Amino acid sequence: MKSKKIDKMPARLDLLQSATGLILGVFIMGHILFESSILISNEMMYRVTIMFEGYYFFGERYPGIISFFAGAIFVIFIVHAAVALKKFPNNYKQHKLMKNHITSFKHEDTHLWIVQILSGFIMLFIGSVHLYTMMAEPQNIGPFASAFRVVNQNMAPLYFLLLLSVVSHAFIGLYRLALKWGFMEGKNTKTSRRRFKFLMKAFIALYIIIGSLSLAKYIYIAYTNDLQADTRYQSTTINMKVH
């Protein structure tokens, strides 16, 4: 009797979702920390910006490098979203079953999954706009240019909503990854899970605070400087060409 061939595609898609989710989670952690350099000083944020533009490697600025990396993250983001959407309820019957399941079990991890669904939808729209802006206008990143975009182009509310959704989605996702692949297993699984869940909530709170302070600093810069669309921060120590 011929054995039935096992369909490996669901497992491969699950691995792809986990891998892309891990990459995006680590990216978000780094992105918010690098962005928070504005809290130290305008000069520090400027130096971080030109670092990603290749200045410390090539001796000149190449904003196109940021476009390339933003494009790569955008592709990973779309792949991750496309795979994840396959697991979402796609009709009324599935939605009703999910709702009944949540109501009956009242399990916190199930509620975290719902938060991921909602935050994922928000990210799909606002995150796409943000990444496209970074790809199309990489030269408009810096203390003054970013502050102008946040305030004068009315992006502050969207960026704050994006911050809430992306931080929640990322750290819940990392927590679920650790749970799925057994990274939190120890002598006592329940204790390990409780500790990881505490870390997840702590990091969510910490990163939202850091991101909010950074956003507030951009708003402060915009209101204390006469910024125009072409206003760029001028370093007192570094002068270079932009390619």
mmCIF file of C-alpha atoms in Angstrom:
data_model
loop_
_atom_site.group_PDB
_atom_site.id
_atom_site.type_symbol
_atom_site.label_atom_id
_atom_site.label_comp_id
_atom_site.label_asym_id
_atom_site.label_seq_id
_atom_site.Cartn_x
_atom_site.Cartn_y
_atom_site.Cartn_z
ATOM 1 C CA MET A 1 0.000 0.000 0.000
ATOM 2 C CA LYS A 2 1.344 3.367 -1.045
ATOM 3 C CA SER A 3 1.847 5.823 1.798
ATOM 4 C CA LYS A 4 0.221 9.202 1.423
ATOM 5 C CA LYS A 5 2.667 12.003 0.674
ATOM 6 C CA ILE A 6 2.859 14.543 3.492
ATOM 7 C CA ASP A 7 2.233 18.140 2.504
ATOM 8 C CA LYS A 8 5.214 20.081 3.849
ATOM 9 C CA MET A 9 4.043 23.469 2.620
ATOM 10 C CA PRO A 10 2.229 24.496 5.875
ATOM 11 C CA ALA A 11 5.392 23.750 7.872
ATOM 12 C CA ARG A 12 7.539 25.694 5.406
ATOM 13 C CA LEU A 13 5.188 28.665 5.527
ATOM 14 C CA ASP A 14 5.206 28.537 9.318
ATOM 15 C CA LEU A 15 9.012 28.575 9.304
ATOM 16 C CA LEU A 16 9.007 31.452 6.810
ATOM 17 C CA GLN A 17 6.615 33.431 9.005
ATOM 18 C CA SER A 18 8.785 32.795 12.069
ATOM 19 C CA ALA A 19 12.003 33.772 10.259
ATOM 20 C CA THR A 20 10.608 36.978 8.764
ATOM 21 C CA GLY A 21 8.948 37.842 12.086
ATOM 22 C CA LEU A 22 12.261 37.426 13.919
ATOM 23 C CA ILE A 23 14.065 39.665 11.407
ATOM 24 C CA LEU A 24 11.390 42.356 11.661
ATOM 25 C CA GLY A 25 11.291 42.142 15.474
ATOM 26 C CA VAL A 26 15.050 42.643 15.762
ATOM 27 C CA PHE A 27 14.867 45.462 13.190
ATOM 28 C CA ILE A 28 12.181 47.289 15.194
ATOM 29 C CA MET A 29 14.242 47.029 18.384
ATOM 30 C CA GLY A 30 17.278 48.524 16.661
ATOM 31 C CA HIS A 31 15.312 51.126 14.713
ATOM 32 C CA ILE A 32 13.638 52.632 17.781
ATOM 33 C CA LEU A 33 16.915 52.682 19.718
ATOM 34 C CA PHE A 34 18.794 54.387 16.872
ATOM 35 C CA GLU A 35 15.898 56.839 16.453
ATOM 36 C CA SER A 36 16.136 57.682 20.151
ATOM 37 C CA SER A 37 19.581 59.189 19.536
ATOM 38 C CA ILE A 38 17.611 62.422 19.021
ATOM 39 C CA LEU A 39 17.064 62.417 22.801
ATOM 40 C CA ILE A 40 20.814 62.830 23.319
ATOM 41 C CA SER A 41 21.253 65.685 20.848
ATOM 42 C CA ASN A 42 20.567 66.784 17.283
ATOM 43 C CA GLU A 43 24.226 66.147 16.486
ATOM 44 C CA MET A 44 24.034 62.559 17.740
ATOM 45 C CA MET A 45 20.978 61.807 15.622
ATOM 46 C CA TYR A 46 22.709 63.411 12.628
ATOM 47 C CA ARG A 47 25.761 61.206 13.123
ATOM 48 C CA VAL A 48 23.588 58.088 13.349
ATOM 49 C CA THR A 49 21.860 59.128 10.108
ATOM 50 C CA ILE A 50 25.080 59.609 8.143
ATOM 51 C CA MET A 51 26.367 56.306 9.522
ATOM 52 C CA PHE A 52 23.493 54.524 7.748
ATOM 53 C CA GLU A 53 24.198 56.614 4.660
ATOM 54 C CA GLY A 54 27.683 55.110 4.511
ATOM 55 C CA TYR A 55 29.694 58.192 5.484
ATOM 56 C CA TYR A 56 32.003 56.367 7.901
ATOM 57 C CA PHE A 57 32.727 53.723 5.237
ATOM 58 C CA PHE A 58 32.977 55.808 2.061
ATOM 59 C CA GLY A 59 33.772 59.294 3.361
ATOM 60 C CA GLU A 60 30.653 60.668 1.666
ATOM 61 C CA ARG A 61 26.894 60.357 2.159
ATOM 62 C CA TYR A 62 24.808 58.041 -0.007
ATOM 63 C CA PRO A 63 21.106 58.232 1.059
ATOM 64 C CA GLY A 64 20.350 55.558 -1.532
ATOM 65 C CA ILE A 65 21.726 53.019 0.934
ATOM 66 C CA ILE A 66 18.794 53.799 3.226
ATOM 67 C CA SER A 67 16.415 53.327 0.273
ATOM 68 C CA PHE A 68 17.942 49.902 -0.356
ATOM 69 C CA PHE A 69 17.594 48.748 3.255
ATOM 70 C CA ALA A 70 14.077 50.205 3.539
ATOM 71 C CA GLY A 71 13.146 48.320 0.366
ATOM 72 C CA ALA A 72 14.576 45.068 1.750
ATOM 73 C CA ILE A 73 12.628 45.481 4.991
ATOM 74 C CA PHE A 74 9.507 46.314 2.971
ATOM 75 C CA VAL A 75 9.817 43.041 1.014
ATOM 76 C CA ILE A 76 10.295 41.035 4.228
ATOM 77 C CA PHE A 77 7.354 42.910 5.747
ATOM 78 C CA ILE A 78 5.062 42.048 2.818
ATOM 79 C CA VAL A 79 6.124 38.383 2.812
ATOM 80 C CA HIS A 80 5.514 38.154 6.562
ATOM 81 C CA ALA A 81 2.096 39.796 6.232
ATOM 82 C CA ALA A 82 1.075 37.592 3.292
ATOM 83 C CA VAL A 83 1.910 34.388 5.163
ATOM 84 C CA ALA A 84 0.305 35.611 8.405
ATOM 85 C CA LEU A 85 -2.933 36.573 6.631
ATOM 86 C CA LYS A 86 -3.497 32.911 5.764
ATOM 87 C CA LYS A 87 -4.047 32.223 9.479
ATOM 88 C CA PHE A 88 -6.573 35.001 10.015
ATOM 89 C CA PRO A 89 -10.332 34.273 9.985
ATOM 90 C CA ASN A 90 -11.467 35.006 6.431
ATOM 91 C CA ASN A 91 -15.219 34.544 6.742
ATOM 92 C CA TYR A 92 -18.034 35.048 9.224
ATOM 93 C CA LYS A 93 -18.125 31.407 10.345
ATOM 94 C CA GLN A 94 -14.427 31.362 11.237
ATOM 95 C CA HIS A 95 -14.732 34.734 12.944
ATOM 96 C CA LYS A 96 -17.640 33.452 15.055
ATOM 97 C CA LEU A 97 -15.739 30.311 16.035
ATOM 98 C CA MET A 98 -12.756 32.395 17.070
ATOM 99 C CA LYS A 99 -14.956 34.762 19.089
ATOM 100 C CA ASN A 100 -16.618 31.843 20.894
ATOM 101 C CA HIS A 101 -13.205 30.328 21.611
ATOM 102 C CA ILE A 102 -11.933 33.565 23.156
ATOM 103 C CA THR A 103 -15.091 34.005 25.230
ATOM 104 C CA SER A 104 -15.077 30.417 26.479
ATOM 105 C CA PHE A 105 -11.415 29.998 27.389
ATOM 106 C CA LYS A 106 -10.441 33.557 28.397
ATOM 107 C CA HIS A 107 -6.790 32.628 27.861
ATOM 108 C CA GLU A 108 -4.319 35.529 27.931
ATOM 109 C CA ASP A 109 -2.172 34.145 25.113
ATOM 110 C CA THR A 110 -5.269 33.996 22.891
ATOM 111 C CA HIS A 111 -5.954 37.655 23.639
ATOM 112 C CA LEU A 112 -2.332 38.435 22.738
ATOM 113 C CA TRP A 113 -2.939 36.791 19.369
ATOM 114 C CA ILE A 114 -5.941 39.090 18.831
ATOM 115 C CA VAL A 115 -3.754 42.091 19.655
ATOM 116 C CA GLN A 116 -1.319 40.843 17.010
ATOM 117 C CA ILE A 117 -4.099 40.638 14.433
ATOM 118 C CA LEU A 118 -5.306 44.186 15.126
ATOM 119 C CA SER A 119 -1.813 45.670 15.339
ATOM 120 C CA GLY A 120 -0.847 43.784 12.183
ATOM 121 C CA PHE A 121 -3.657 45.396 10.199
ATOM 122 C CA ILE A 122 -2.638 48.848 11.443
ATOM 123 C CA MET A 123 0.980 48.176 10.522
ATOM 124 C CA LEU A 124 0.008 46.923 7.080
ATOM 125 C CA PHE A 125 -1.306 50.360 6.148
ATOM 126 C CA ILE A 126 0.698 52.872 8.196
ATOM 127 C CA GLY A 127 3.905 50.838 8.109
ATOM 128 C CA SER A 128 3.721 50.604 4.317
ATOM 129 C CA VAL A 129 3.371 54.396 4.057
ATOM 130 C CA HIS A 130 6.343 54.942 6.373
ATOM 131 C CA LEU A 131 8.589 52.475 4.534
ATOM 132 C CA TYR A 132 7.626 53.951 1.166
ATOM 133 C CA THR A 133 8.519 57.426 2.454
ATOM 134 C CA MET A 134 11.916 56.161 3.572
ATOM 135 C CA MET A 135 12.500 54.573 0.158
ATOM 136 C CA ALA A 136 11.331 57.607 -1.826
ATOM 137 C CA GLU A 137 12.875 60.353 0.326
ATOM 138 C CA PRO A 138 15.941 58.924 2.112
ATOM 139 C CA GLN A 139 17.595 62.338 2.054
ATOM 140 C CA ASN A 140 14.818 63.713 4.270
ATOM 141 C CA ILE A 141 16.038 61.994 7.409
ATOM 142 C CA GLY A 142 17.695 64.016 10.141
ATOM 143 C CA PRO A 143 16.919 66.219 13.155
ATOM 144 C CA PHE A 144 15.250 69.007 11.153
ATOM 145 C CA ALA A 145 13.935 67.056 8.149
ATOM 146 C CA SER A 146 12.313 64.410 10.372
ATOM 147 C CA ALA A 147 10.862 67.059 12.694
ATOM 148 C CA PHE A 148 9.382 68.849 9.676
ATOM 149 C CA ARG A 149 7.731 65.628 8.507
ATOM 150 C CA VAL A 150 6.369 64.850 11.977
ATOM 151 C CA VAL A 151 4.797 68.287 12.582
ATOM 152 C CA ASN A 152 4.507 70.266 9.350
ATOM 153 C CA GLN A 153 3.373 67.267 7.313
ATOM 154 C CA ASN A 154 1.054 66.138 10.149
ATOM 155 C CA MET A 155 2.585 62.694 10.555
ATOM 156 C CA ALA A 156 2.752 62.765 14.381
ATOM 157 C CA PRO A 157 -0.627 61.024 15.003
ATOM 158 C CA LEU A 158 0.137 58.310 12.443
ATOM 159 C CA TYR A 159 3.639 57.763 13.808
ATOM 160 C CA PHE A 160 2.311 57.453 17.354
ATOM 161 C CA LEU A 161 -0.292 54.906 16.238
ATOM 162 C CA LEU A 162 2.413 53.074 14.295
ATOM 163 C CA LEU A 163 4.634 53.077 17.388
ATOM 164 C CA LEU A 164 1.926 51.490 19.547
ATOM 165 C CA SER A 165 1.085 48.838 16.971
ATOM 166 C CA VAL A 166 4.602 47.948 15.868
ATOM 167 C CA VAL A 167 6.026 47.646 19.397
ATOM 168 C CA SER A 168 3.086 45.549 20.613
ATOM 169 C CA HIS A 169 3.163 43.352 17.519
ATOM 170 C CA ALA A 170 6.938 42.868 17.610
ATOM 171 C CA PHE A 171 7.328 41.874 21.248
ATOM 172 C CA ILE A 172 4.205 39.726 21.366
ATOM 173 C CA GLY A 173 5.532 38.049 18.238
ATOM 174 C CA LEU A 174 8.959 37.452 19.785
ATOM 175 C CA TYR A 175 7.273 36.026 22.885
ATOM 176 C CA ARG A 176 5.170 33.688 20.756
ATOM 177 C CA LEU A 177 8.253 32.660 18.773
ATOM 178 C CA ALA A 178 10.075 31.745 21.978
ATOM 179 C CA LEU A 179 7.034 29.737 23.057
ATOM 180 C CA LYS A 180 6.600 28.018 19.688
ATOM 181 C CA TRP A 181 10.237 26.985 19.216
ATOM 182 C CA GLY A 182 10.886 26.068 22.855
ATOM 183 C CA PHE A 183 13.355 28.827 23.741
ATOM 184 C CA MET A 184 11.643 29.421 27.081
ATOM 185 C CA GLU A 185 11.638 25.824 28.202
ATOM 186 C CA GLY A 186 13.391 25.151 31.492
ATOM 187 C CA LYS A 187 12.945 22.974 34.519
ATOM 188 C CA ASN A 188 9.550 24.592 35.059
ATOM 189 C CA THR A 189 7.791 25.577 31.838
ATOM 190 C CA LYS A 190 5.089 27.594 33.615
ATOM 191 C CA THR A 191 7.660 29.635 35.513
ATOM 192 C CA SER A 192 9.679 30.207 32.341
ATOM 193 C CA ARG A 193 6.601 31.333 30.437
ATOM 194 C CA ARG A 194 5.616 33.701 33.244
ATOM 195 C CA ARG A 195 9.089 35.278 33.223
ATOM 196 C CA PHE A 196 9.136 35.686 29.447
ATOM 197 C CA LYS A 197 5.674 37.200 29.530
ATOM 198 C CA PHE A 198 6.846 39.711 32.145
ATOM 199 C CA LEU A 199 9.836 40.607 29.948
ATOM 200 C CA MET A 200 7.524 41.000 26.950
ATOM 201 C CA LYS A 201 5.300 43.472 28.805
ATOM 202 C CA ALA A 202 8.301 45.313 30.248
ATOM 203 C CA PHE A 203 9.904 45.731 26.815
ATOM 204 C CA ILE A 204 6.611 46.880 25.289
ATOM 205 C CA ALA A 205 6.285 49.569 27.961
ATOM 206 C CA LEU A 206 9.955 50.571 27.698
ATOM 207 C CA TYR A 207 9.992 50.880 23.912
ATOM 208 C CA ILE A 208 6.707 52.784 23.795
ATOM 209 C CA ILE A 209 8.119 55.257 26.332
ATOM 210 C CA ILE A 210 11.376 55.650 24.379
ATOM 211 C CA GLY A 211 9.539 56.034 21.070
ATOM 212 C CA SER A 212 7.070 58.535 22.538
ATOM 213 C CA LEU A 213 9.885 60.640 23.989
ATOM 214 C CA SER A 214 11.641 60.640 20.610
ATOM 215 C CA LEU A 215 8.439 61.734 18.898
ATOM 216 C CA ALA A 216 7.956 64.468 21.500
ATOM 217 C CA LYS A 217 11.522 65.687 20.877
ATOM 218 C CA TYR A 218 10.828 66.018 17.142
ATOM 219 C CA ILE A 219 7.697 68.015 17.940
ATOM 220 C CA TYR A 220 9.754 70.257 20.241
ATOM 221 C CA ILE A 221 12.378 70.795 17.516
ATOM 222 C CA ALA A 222 9.701 71.728 14.977
ATOM 223 C CA TYR A 223 8.059 74.274 17.266
ATOM 224 C CA THR A 224 11.324 75.873 18.406
ATOM 225 C CA ASN A 225 12.822 76.240 14.928
ATOM 226 C CA ASP A 226 11.546 77.938 11.797
ATOM 227 C CA LEU A 227 11.577 74.822 9.648
ATOM 228 C CA GLN A 228 10.880 74.774 5.931
ATOM 229 C CA ALA A 229 10.679 71.814 3.553
ATOM 230 C CA ASP A 230 14.347 72.294 2.566
ATOM 231 C CA THR A 231 15.713 73.031 6.049
ATOM 232 C CA ARG A 232 18.540 70.645 6.905
ATOM 233 C CA TYR A 233 20.587 70.298 10.048
ATOM 234 C CA GLN A 234 24.116 71.622 9.611
ATOM 235 C CA SER A 235 26.769 69.888 11.669
ATOM 236 C CA THR A 236 29.443 72.123 13.150
ATOM 237 C CA THR A 237 32.073 69.399 12.844
ATOM 238 C CA ILE A 238 31.202 67.409 9.716
ATOM 239 C CA ASN A 239 30.800 68.680 6.175
ATOM 240 C CA MET A 240 30.371 66.351 3.241
ATOM 241 C CA LYS A 241 28.700 65.886 -0.115
ATOM 242 C CA VAL A 242 25.400 64.091 -0.502
ATOM 243 C CA HIS A 243 25.131 61.706 -3.486
#
